[in-house]
CSV table of C-alpha atoms and ligand atoms in Angstrom, one decimal:
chain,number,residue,atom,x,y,z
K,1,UNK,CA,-28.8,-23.8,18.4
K,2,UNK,CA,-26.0,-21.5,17.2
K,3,UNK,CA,-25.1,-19.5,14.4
K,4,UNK,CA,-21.8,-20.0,12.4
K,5,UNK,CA,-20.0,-17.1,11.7
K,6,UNK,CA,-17.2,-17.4,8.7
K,7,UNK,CA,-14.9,-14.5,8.7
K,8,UNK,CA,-16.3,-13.4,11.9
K,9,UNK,CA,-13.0,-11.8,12.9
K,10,UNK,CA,-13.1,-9.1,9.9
K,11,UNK,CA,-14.7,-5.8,9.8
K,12,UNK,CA,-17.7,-6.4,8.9
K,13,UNK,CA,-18.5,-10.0,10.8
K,14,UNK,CA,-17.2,-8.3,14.6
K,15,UNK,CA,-19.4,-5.3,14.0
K,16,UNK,CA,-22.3,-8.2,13.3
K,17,UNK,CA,-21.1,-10.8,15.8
K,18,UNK,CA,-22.1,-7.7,18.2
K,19,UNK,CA,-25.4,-7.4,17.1
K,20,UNK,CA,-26.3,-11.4,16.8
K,21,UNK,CA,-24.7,-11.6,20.7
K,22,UNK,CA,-26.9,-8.4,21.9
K,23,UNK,CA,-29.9,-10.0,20.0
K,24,UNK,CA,-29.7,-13.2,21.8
K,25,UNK,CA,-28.2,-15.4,19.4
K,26,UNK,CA,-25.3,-17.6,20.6
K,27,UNK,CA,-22.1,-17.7,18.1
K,28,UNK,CA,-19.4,-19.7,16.7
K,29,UNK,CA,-16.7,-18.2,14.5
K,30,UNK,CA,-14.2,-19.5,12.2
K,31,UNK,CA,-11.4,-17.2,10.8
K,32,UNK,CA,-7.8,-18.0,10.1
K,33,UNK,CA,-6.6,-14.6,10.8
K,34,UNK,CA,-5.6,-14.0,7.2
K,35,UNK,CA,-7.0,-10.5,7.3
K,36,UNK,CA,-7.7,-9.9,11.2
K,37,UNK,CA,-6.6,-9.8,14.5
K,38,UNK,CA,-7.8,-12.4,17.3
K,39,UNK,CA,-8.0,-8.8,19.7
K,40,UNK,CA,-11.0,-7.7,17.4
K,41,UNK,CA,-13.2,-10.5,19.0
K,42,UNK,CA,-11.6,-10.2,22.3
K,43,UNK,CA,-13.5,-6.9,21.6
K,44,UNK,CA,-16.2,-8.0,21.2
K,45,UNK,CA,-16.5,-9.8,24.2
K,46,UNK,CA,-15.9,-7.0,26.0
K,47,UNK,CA,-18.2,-4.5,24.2
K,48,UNK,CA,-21.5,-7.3,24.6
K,49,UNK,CA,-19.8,-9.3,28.1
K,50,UNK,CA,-20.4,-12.2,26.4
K,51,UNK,CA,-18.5,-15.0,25.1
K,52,UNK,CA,-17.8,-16.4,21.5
K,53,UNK,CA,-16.6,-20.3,20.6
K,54,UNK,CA,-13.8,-19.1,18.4
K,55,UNK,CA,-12.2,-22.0,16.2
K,56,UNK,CA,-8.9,-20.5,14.6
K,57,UNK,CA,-9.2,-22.6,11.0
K,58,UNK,CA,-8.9,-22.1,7.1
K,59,UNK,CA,-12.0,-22.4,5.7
K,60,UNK,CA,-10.2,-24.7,2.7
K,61,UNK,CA,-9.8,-27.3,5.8
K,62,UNK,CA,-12.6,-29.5,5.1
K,63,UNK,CA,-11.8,-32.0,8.5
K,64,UNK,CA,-11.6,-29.2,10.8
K,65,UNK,CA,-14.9,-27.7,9.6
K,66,UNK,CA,-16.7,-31.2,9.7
K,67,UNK,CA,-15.8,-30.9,13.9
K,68,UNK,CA,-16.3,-27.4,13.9
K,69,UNK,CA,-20.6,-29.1,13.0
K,70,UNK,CA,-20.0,-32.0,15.3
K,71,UNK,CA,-18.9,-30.2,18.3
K,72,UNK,CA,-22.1,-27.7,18.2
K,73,UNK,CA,-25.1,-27.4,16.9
K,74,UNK,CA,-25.4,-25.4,13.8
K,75,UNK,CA,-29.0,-23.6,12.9
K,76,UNK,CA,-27.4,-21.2,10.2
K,77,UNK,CA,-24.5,-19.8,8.9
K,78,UNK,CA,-23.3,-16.3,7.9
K,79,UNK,CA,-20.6,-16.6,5.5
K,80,UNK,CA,-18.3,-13.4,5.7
K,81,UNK,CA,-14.8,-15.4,5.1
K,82,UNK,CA,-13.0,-14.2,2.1
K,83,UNK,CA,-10.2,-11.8,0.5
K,84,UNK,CA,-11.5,-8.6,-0.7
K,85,UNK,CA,-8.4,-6.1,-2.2
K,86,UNK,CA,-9.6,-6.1,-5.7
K,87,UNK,CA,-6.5,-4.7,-7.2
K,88,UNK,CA,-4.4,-7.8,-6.0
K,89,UNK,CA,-7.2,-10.0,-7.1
K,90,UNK,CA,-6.2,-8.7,-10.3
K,91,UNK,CA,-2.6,-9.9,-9.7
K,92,UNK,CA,-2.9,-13.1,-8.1
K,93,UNK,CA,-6.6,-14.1,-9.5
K,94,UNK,CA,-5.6,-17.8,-8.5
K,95,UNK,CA,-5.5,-17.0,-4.7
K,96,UNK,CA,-9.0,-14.9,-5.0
K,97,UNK,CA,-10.7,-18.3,-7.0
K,98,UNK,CA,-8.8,-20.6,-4.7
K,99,UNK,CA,-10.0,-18.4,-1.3
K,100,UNK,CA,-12.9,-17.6,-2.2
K,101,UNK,CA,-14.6,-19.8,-4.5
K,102,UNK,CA,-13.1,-22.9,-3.3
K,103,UNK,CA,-13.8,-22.1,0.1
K,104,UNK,CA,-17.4,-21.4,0.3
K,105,UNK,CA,-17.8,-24.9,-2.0
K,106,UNK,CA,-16.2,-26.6,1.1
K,107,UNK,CA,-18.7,-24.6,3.4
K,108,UNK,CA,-21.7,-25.5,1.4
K,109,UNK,CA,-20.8,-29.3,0.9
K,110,UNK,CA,-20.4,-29.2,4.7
K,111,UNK,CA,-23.6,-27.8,5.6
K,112,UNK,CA,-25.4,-30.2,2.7
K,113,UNK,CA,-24.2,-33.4,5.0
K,114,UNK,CA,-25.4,-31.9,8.4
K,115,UNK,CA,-28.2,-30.7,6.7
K,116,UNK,CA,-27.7,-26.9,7.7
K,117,UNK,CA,-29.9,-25.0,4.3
K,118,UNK,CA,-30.0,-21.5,6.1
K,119,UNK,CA,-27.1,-19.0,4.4
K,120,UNK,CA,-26.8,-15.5,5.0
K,121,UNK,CA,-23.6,-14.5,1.9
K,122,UNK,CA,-21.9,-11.4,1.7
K,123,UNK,CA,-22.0,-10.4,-1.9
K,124,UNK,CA,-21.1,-6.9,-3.1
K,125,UNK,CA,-22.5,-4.1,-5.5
K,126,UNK,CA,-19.7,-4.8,-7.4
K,127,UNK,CA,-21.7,-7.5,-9.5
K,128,UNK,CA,-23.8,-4.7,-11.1
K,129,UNK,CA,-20.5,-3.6,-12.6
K,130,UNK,CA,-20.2,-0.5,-14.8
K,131,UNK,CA,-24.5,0.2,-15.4
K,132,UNK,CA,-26.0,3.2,-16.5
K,133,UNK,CA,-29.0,3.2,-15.0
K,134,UNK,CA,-28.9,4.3,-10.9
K,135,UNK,CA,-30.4,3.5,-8.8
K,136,UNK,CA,-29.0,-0.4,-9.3
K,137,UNK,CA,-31.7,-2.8,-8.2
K,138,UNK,CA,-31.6,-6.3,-7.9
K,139,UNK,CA,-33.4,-7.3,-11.3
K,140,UNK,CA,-30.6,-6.1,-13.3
K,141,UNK,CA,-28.2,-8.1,-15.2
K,142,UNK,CA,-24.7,-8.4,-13.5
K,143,UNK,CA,-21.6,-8.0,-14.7
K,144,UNK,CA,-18.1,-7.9,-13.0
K,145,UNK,CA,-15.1,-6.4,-14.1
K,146,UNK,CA,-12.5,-8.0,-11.9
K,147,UNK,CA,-11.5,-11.6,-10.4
K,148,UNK,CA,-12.6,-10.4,-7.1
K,149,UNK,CA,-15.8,-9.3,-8.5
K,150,UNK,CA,-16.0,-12.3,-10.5
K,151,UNK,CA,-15.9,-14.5,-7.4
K,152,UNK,CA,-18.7,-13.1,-5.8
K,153,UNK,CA,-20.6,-13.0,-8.8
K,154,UNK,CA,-20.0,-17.0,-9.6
K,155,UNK,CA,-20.6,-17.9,-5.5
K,156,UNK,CA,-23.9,-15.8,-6.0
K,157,UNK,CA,-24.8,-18.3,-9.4
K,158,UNK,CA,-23.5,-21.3,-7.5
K,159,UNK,CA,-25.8,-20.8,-4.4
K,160,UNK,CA,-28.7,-20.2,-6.9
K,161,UNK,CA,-27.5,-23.5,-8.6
K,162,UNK,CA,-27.5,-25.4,-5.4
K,163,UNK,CA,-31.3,-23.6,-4.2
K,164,UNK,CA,-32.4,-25.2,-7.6
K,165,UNK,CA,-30.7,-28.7,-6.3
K,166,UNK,CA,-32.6,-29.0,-3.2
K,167,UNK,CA,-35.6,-26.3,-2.5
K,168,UNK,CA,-34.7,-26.9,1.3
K,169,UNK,CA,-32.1,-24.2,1.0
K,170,UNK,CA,-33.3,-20.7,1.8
K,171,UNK,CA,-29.7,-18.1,1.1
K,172,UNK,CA,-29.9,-14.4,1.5
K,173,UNK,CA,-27.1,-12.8,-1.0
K,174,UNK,CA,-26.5,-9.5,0.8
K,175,UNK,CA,-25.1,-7.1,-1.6
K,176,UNK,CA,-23.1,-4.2,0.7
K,177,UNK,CA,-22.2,-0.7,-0.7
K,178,UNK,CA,-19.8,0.7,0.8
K,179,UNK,CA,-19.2,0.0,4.2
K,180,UNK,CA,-18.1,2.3,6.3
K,181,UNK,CA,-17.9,3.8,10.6
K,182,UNK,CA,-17.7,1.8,13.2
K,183,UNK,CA,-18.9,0.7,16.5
K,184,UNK,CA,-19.8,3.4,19.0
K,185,UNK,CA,-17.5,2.3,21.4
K,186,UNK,CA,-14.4,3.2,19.2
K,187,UNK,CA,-13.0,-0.4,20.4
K,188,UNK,CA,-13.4,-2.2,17.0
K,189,UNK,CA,-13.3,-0.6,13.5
K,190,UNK,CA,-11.7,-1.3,10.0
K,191,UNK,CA,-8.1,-1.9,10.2
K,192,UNK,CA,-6.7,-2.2,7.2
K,193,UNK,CA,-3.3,-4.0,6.3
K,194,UNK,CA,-0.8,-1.9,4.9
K,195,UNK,CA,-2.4,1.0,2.3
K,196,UNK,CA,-5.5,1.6,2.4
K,197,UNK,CA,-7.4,0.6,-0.8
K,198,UNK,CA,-10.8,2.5,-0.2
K,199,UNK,CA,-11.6,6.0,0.5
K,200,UNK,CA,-13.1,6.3,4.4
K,201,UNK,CA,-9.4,4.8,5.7
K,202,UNK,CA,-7.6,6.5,3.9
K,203,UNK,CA,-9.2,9.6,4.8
K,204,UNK,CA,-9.2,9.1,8.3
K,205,UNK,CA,-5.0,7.8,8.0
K,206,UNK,CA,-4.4,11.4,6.8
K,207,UNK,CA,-5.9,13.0,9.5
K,208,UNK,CA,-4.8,11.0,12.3
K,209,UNK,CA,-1.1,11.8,10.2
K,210,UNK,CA,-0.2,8.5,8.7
K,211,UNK,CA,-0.2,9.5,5.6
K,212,UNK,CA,0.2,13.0,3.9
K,213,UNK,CA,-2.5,13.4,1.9
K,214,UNK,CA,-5.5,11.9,-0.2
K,215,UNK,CA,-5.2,11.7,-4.0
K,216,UNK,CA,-8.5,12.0,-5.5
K,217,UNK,CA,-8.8,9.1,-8.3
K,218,UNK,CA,-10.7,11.7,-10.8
K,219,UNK,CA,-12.7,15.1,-11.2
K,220,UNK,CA,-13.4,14.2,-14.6
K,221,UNK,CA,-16.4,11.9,-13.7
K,222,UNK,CA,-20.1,13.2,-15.2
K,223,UNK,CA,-21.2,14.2,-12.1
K,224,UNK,CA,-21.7,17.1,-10.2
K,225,UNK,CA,-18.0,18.0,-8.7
K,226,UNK,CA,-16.4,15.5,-11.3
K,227,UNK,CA,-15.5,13.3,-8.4
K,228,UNK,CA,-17.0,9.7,-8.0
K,229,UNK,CA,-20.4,9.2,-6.4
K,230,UNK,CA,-21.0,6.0,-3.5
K,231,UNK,CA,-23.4,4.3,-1.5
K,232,UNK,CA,-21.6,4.9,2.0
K,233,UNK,CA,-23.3,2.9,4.8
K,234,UNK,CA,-22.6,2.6,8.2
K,235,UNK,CA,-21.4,-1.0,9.4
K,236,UNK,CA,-23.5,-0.9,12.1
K,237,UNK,CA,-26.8,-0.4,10.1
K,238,UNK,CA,-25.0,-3.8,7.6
K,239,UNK,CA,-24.7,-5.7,10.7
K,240,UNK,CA,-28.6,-5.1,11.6
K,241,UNK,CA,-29.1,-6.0,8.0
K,242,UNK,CA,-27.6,-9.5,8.4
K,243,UNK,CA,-30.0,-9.9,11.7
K,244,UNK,CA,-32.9,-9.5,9.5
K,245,UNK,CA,-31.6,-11.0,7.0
K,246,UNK,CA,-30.8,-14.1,9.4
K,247,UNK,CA,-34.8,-13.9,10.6
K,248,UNK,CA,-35.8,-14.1,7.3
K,249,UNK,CA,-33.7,-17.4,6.2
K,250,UNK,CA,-34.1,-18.9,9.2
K,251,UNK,CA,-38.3,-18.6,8.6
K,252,UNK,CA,-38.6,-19.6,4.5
K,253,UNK,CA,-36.9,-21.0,1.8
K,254,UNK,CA,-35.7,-19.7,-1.6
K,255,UNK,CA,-32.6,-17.8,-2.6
K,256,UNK,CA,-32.9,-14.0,-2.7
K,257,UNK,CA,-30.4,-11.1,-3.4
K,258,UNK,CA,-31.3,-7.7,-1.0
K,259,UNK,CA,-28.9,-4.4,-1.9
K,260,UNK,CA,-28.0,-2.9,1.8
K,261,UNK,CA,-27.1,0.4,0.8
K,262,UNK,CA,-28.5,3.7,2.0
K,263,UNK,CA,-30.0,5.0,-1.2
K,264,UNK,CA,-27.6,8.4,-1.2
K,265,UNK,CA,-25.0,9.0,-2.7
K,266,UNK,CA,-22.3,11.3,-1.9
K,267,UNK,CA,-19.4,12.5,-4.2
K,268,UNK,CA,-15.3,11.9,-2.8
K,269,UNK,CA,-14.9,15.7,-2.2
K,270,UNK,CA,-18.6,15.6,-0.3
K,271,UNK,CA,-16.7,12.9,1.8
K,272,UNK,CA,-13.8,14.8,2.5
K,273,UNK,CA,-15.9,18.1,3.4
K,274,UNK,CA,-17.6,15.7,5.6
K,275,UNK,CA,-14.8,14.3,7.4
K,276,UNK,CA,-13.0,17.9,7.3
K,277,UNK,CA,-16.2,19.0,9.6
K,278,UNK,CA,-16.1,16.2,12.0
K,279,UNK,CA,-12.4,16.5,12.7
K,280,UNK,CA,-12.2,20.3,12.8
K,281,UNK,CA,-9.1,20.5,9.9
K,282,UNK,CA,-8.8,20.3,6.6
K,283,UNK,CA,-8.0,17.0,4.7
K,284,UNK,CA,-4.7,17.8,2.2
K,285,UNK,CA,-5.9,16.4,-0.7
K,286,UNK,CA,-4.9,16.6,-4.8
K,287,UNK,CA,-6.5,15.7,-8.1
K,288,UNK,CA,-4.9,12.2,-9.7
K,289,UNK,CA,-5.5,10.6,-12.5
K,290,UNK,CA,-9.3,8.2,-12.4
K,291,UNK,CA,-8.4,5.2,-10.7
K,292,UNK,CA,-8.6,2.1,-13.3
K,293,UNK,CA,-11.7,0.2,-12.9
K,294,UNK,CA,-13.3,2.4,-10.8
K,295,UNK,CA,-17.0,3.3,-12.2
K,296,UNK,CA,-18.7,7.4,-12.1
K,297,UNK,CA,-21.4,6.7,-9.8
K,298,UNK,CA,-22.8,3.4,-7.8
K,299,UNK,CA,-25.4,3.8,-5.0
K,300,UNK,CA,-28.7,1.2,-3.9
K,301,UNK,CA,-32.0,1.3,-5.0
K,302,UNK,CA,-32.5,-0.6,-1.3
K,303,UNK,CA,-36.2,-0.6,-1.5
K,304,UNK,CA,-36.6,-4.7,-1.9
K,305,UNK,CA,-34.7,-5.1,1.7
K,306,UNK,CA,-37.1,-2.5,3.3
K,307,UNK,CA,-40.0,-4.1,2.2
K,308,UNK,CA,-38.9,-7.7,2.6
K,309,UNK,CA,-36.5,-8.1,5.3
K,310,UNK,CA,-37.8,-5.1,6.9
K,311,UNK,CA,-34.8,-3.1,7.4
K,312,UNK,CA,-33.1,0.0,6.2
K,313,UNK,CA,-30.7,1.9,7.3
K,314,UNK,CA,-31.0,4.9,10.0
K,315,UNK,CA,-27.4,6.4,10.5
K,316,UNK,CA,-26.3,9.2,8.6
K,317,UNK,CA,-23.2,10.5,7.0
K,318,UNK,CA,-22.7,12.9,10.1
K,319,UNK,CA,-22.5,9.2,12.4
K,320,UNK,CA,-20.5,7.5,10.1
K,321,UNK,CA,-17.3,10.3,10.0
K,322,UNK,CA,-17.8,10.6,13.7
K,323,UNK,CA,-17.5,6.7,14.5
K,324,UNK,CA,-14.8,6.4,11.7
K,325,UNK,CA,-13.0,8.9,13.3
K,326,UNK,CA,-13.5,8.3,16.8
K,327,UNK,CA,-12.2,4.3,15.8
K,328,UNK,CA,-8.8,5.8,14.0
K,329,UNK,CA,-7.8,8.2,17.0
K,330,UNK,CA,-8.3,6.1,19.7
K,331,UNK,CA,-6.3,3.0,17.7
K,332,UNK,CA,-4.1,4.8,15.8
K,333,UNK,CA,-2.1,1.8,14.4
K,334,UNK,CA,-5.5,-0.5,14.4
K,335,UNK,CA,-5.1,-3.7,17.0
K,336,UNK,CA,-1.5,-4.5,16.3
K,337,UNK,CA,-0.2,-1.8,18.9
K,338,UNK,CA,-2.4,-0.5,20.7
K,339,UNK,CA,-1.9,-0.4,24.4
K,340,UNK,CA,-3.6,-2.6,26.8
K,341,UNK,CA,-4.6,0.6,28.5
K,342,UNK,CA,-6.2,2.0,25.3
K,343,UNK,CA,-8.6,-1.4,25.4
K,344,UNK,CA,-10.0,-1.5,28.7
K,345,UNK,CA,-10.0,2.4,29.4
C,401,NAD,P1,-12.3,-8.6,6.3
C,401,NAD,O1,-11.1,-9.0,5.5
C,401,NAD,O2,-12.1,-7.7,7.3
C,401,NAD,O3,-13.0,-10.0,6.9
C,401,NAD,C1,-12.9,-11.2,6.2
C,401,NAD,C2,-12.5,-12.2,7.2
C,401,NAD,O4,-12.4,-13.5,6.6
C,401,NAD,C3,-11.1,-11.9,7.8
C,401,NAD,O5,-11.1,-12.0,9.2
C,401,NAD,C4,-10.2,-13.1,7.2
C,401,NAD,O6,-9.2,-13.4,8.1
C,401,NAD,C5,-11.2,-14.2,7.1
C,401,NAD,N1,-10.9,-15.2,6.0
C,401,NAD,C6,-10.6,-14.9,4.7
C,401,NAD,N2,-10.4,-16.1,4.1
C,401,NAD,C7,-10.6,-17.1,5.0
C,401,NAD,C8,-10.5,-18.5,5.0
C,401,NAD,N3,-10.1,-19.1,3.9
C,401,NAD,N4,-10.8,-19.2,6.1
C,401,NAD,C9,-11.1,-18.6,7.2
C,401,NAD,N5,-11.2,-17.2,7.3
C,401,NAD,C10,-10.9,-16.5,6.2
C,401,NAD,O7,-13.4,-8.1,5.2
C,401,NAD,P2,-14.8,-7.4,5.5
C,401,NAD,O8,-14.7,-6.1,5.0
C,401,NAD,O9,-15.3,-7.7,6.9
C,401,NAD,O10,-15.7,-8.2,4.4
C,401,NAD,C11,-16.4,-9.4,4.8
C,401,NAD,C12,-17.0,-9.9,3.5
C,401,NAD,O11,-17.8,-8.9,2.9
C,401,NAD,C13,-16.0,-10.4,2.5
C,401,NAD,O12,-16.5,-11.6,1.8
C,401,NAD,C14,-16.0,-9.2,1.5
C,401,NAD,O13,-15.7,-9.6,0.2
C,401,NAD,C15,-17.5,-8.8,1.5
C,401,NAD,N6,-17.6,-7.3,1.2
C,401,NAD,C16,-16.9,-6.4,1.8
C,401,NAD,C17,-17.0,-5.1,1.4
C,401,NAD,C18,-16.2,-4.0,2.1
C,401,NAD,O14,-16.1,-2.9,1.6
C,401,NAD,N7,-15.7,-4.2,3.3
C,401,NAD,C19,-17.9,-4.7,0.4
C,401,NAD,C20,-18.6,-5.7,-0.2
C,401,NAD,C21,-18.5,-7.0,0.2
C,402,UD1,C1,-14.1,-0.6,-4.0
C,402,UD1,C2,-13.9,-1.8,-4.8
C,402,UD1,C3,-15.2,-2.6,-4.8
C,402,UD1,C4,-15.6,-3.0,-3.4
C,402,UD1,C5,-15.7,-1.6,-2.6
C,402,UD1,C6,-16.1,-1.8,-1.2
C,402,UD1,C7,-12.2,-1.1,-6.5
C,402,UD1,C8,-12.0,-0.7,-7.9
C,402,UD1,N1,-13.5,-1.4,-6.2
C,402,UD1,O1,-15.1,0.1,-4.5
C,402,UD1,O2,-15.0,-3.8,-5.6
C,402,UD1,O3,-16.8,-3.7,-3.4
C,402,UD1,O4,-14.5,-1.0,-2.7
C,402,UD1,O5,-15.1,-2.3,-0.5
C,402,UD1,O6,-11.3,-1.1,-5.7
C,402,UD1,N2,-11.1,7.2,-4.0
C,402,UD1,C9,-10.2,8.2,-4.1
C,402,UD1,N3,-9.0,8.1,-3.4
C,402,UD1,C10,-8.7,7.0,-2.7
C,402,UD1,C11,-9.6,5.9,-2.6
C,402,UD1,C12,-10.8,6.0,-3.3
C,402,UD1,O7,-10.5,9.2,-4.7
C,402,UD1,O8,-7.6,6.9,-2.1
C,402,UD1,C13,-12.4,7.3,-4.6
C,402,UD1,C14,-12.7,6.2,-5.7
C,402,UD1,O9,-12.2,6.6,-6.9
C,402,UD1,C15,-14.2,6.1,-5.6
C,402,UD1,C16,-14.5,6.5,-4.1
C,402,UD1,O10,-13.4,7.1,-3.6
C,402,UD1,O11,-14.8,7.1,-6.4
C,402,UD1,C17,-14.8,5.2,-3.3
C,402,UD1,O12,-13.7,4.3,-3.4
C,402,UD1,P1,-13.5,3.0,-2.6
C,402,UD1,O13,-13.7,3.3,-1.1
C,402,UD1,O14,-12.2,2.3,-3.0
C,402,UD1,O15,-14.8,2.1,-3.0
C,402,UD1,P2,-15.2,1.7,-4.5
C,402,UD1,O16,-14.4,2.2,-5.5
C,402,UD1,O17,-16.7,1.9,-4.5
């Protein structure tokens, strides 16, 4: 029996496509490269010397995912394929509906006619929306305030709407923080395309000299250094989330959302001051105006995924500026150029 893994080419999905081969689990992936490199899972065979069944294929393509359940046998999926840059989500909603939405309808009327009902989705904090109260559990009432957001937020109702359908389904609705670090090894890590939308990459682009400096979206927040306040979490402690996660769907039924945060927040200037210790220089930075959108302060109340999936996360914010950096030295310019040399040294 394997377990399908959508998206299993992006950031999150290699960093867990290492922890499902080192637990045991065998693996296929789907990913049509949209947002990723085929080297990252070349990566990951050589960080866990194992192999993965890779099918390069839109997850839109209804045919090729119908072979991609005849050709092996599926036990469970993890569903990581989808776009993610909320600000073009904003411009082009219709590609974000069409991606995302669209796409995880095929995968779920797929799996309905093989009879596959175990789903491990990755939702986002970003359904809480703007809320007062922190920490954000799972019991309040969501809200999004962007297509992106929306998407997640209507797959999340959808997958509730199918559980109701047929109470063979069991679906875990993983809602990530903020993601951040990388694997150990430094051989895979976020690479984003272009700019960097979010903070950690950004950070680490102006001190491996991409970019000049950081602009801080805001010191006008309500908290304490005026700058915004985030659940950072280390990828590798997510990708031991999905494993439990995955042991828990695989052994009941039911539909469940589990925050995978840390439960501590730390402010943007905290972040820099962090990063600025791990690197040994200081991050240029400067004020800007708040970033549109963007909420004061966000971070997990992530007691329902300790005590029911039994996980939680163990690295700190001292592990995740040391494997983020260690990932953005040794790959400068992310898979696209770095030197075969680089990759097997
Ligand atoms: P990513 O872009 O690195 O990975 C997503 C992968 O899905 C990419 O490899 C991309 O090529 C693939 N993909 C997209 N659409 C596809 C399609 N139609 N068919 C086949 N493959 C497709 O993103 P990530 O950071 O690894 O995020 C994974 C999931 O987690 C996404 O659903 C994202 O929305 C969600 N999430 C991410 C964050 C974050 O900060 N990274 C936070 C919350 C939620
Ligand atoms: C963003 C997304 C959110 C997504 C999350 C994780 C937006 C509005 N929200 O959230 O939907 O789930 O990423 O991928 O894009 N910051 C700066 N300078 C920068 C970048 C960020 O000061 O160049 C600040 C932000 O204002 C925020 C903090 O750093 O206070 C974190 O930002 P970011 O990494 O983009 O994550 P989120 O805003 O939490």
């Amino acid at each position: 029996m394997k377990i399908l893994v959508t998206g299993g080419a992006g950031y999150i999905g290699t960093h867990t496509c290492i922890q499902l081969l080192n637990g045991g689990y065998k693996i296929v992936v789907i990913d049509n490269f949209s947002n990723s490199n085929p080297e990252a899972l070349r990566r990951v065979e050589q960080i866990t010397e194992k192999k993965i069944k890779l099918y390069r294929t839109d997850l839109l393509d209804q045919e090729a995912l119908i072979k991609v359940f005849e050709e092996n046998s599926i036990e469970a999926v993890i569903h990581f394929a989808g776009l993610k840059a909320v600000g073009e989500s904003v411009t082009k909603p219709l590609k974000y509906y069409q991606n995302n939405i669209a796409g995880t309808l095929v995968l779920l009327e797929v799996m309905e006619t093989f009879e596959v009902e175990k789903l491990v989705f990755s939702s986002s904090a970003t359904v809480y929306g703007n809320q007062q109260c922190v920490p954000l559990n799972e019991s309040l009432p969501l809200q999004a305030t962007n297509p992106y957001g929306r998407t997640k937020l209507m797959i999340e109702q959808i997958m509730e709407d199918v559980y109701q359908s047929n109470k063979n389904w069991s679906i875990a609705l993983l809602r990530y923080f903020n993601p951040v670090g990388a694997h150990e090894s430094g051989l895979i890590g976020e690479d984003p395309s272009g700019l960097p939308n979010n903070l950690v990459p950004y950070i680490t682009q102006v001190a491996v000299g991409k970019l000049a400096k950081l602009s801080v979206f805001g010191n006008d927040y309500p908290t304490y250094d005026g700058t915004g306040i985030r659940d950072y979490i280390h990828v590798m402690d997510l990708a031991d989330g999905h494993i439990k996660a995955l042991e828990k769907v695989l052994s009941t039924r039911g539909v469940e959302a589990y925050n995978l945060g840390t439960g501590r927040g730390f402010s943007v200037l905290e972040m820099v001051q962090a990063f600025e210790e791990e690197i040994g220089k200081p991050i240029p930075y400067e004020i800007k105006a708040r970033r549109p959108g963007d909420i004061a302060v966000s971070y997990a109340d992530p007691s329902k995924a300790e005590t029911e999936l039994n996980w939680r996360a163990e690295r700190g914010l001292a592990e995740m500026c040391r494997d983020s950096w260690n990932w953005q030295k040794l790959n400068p310019n992310g898979y696209e150029k770095t030197t075969e040399k680089q990759v097997t040294s």
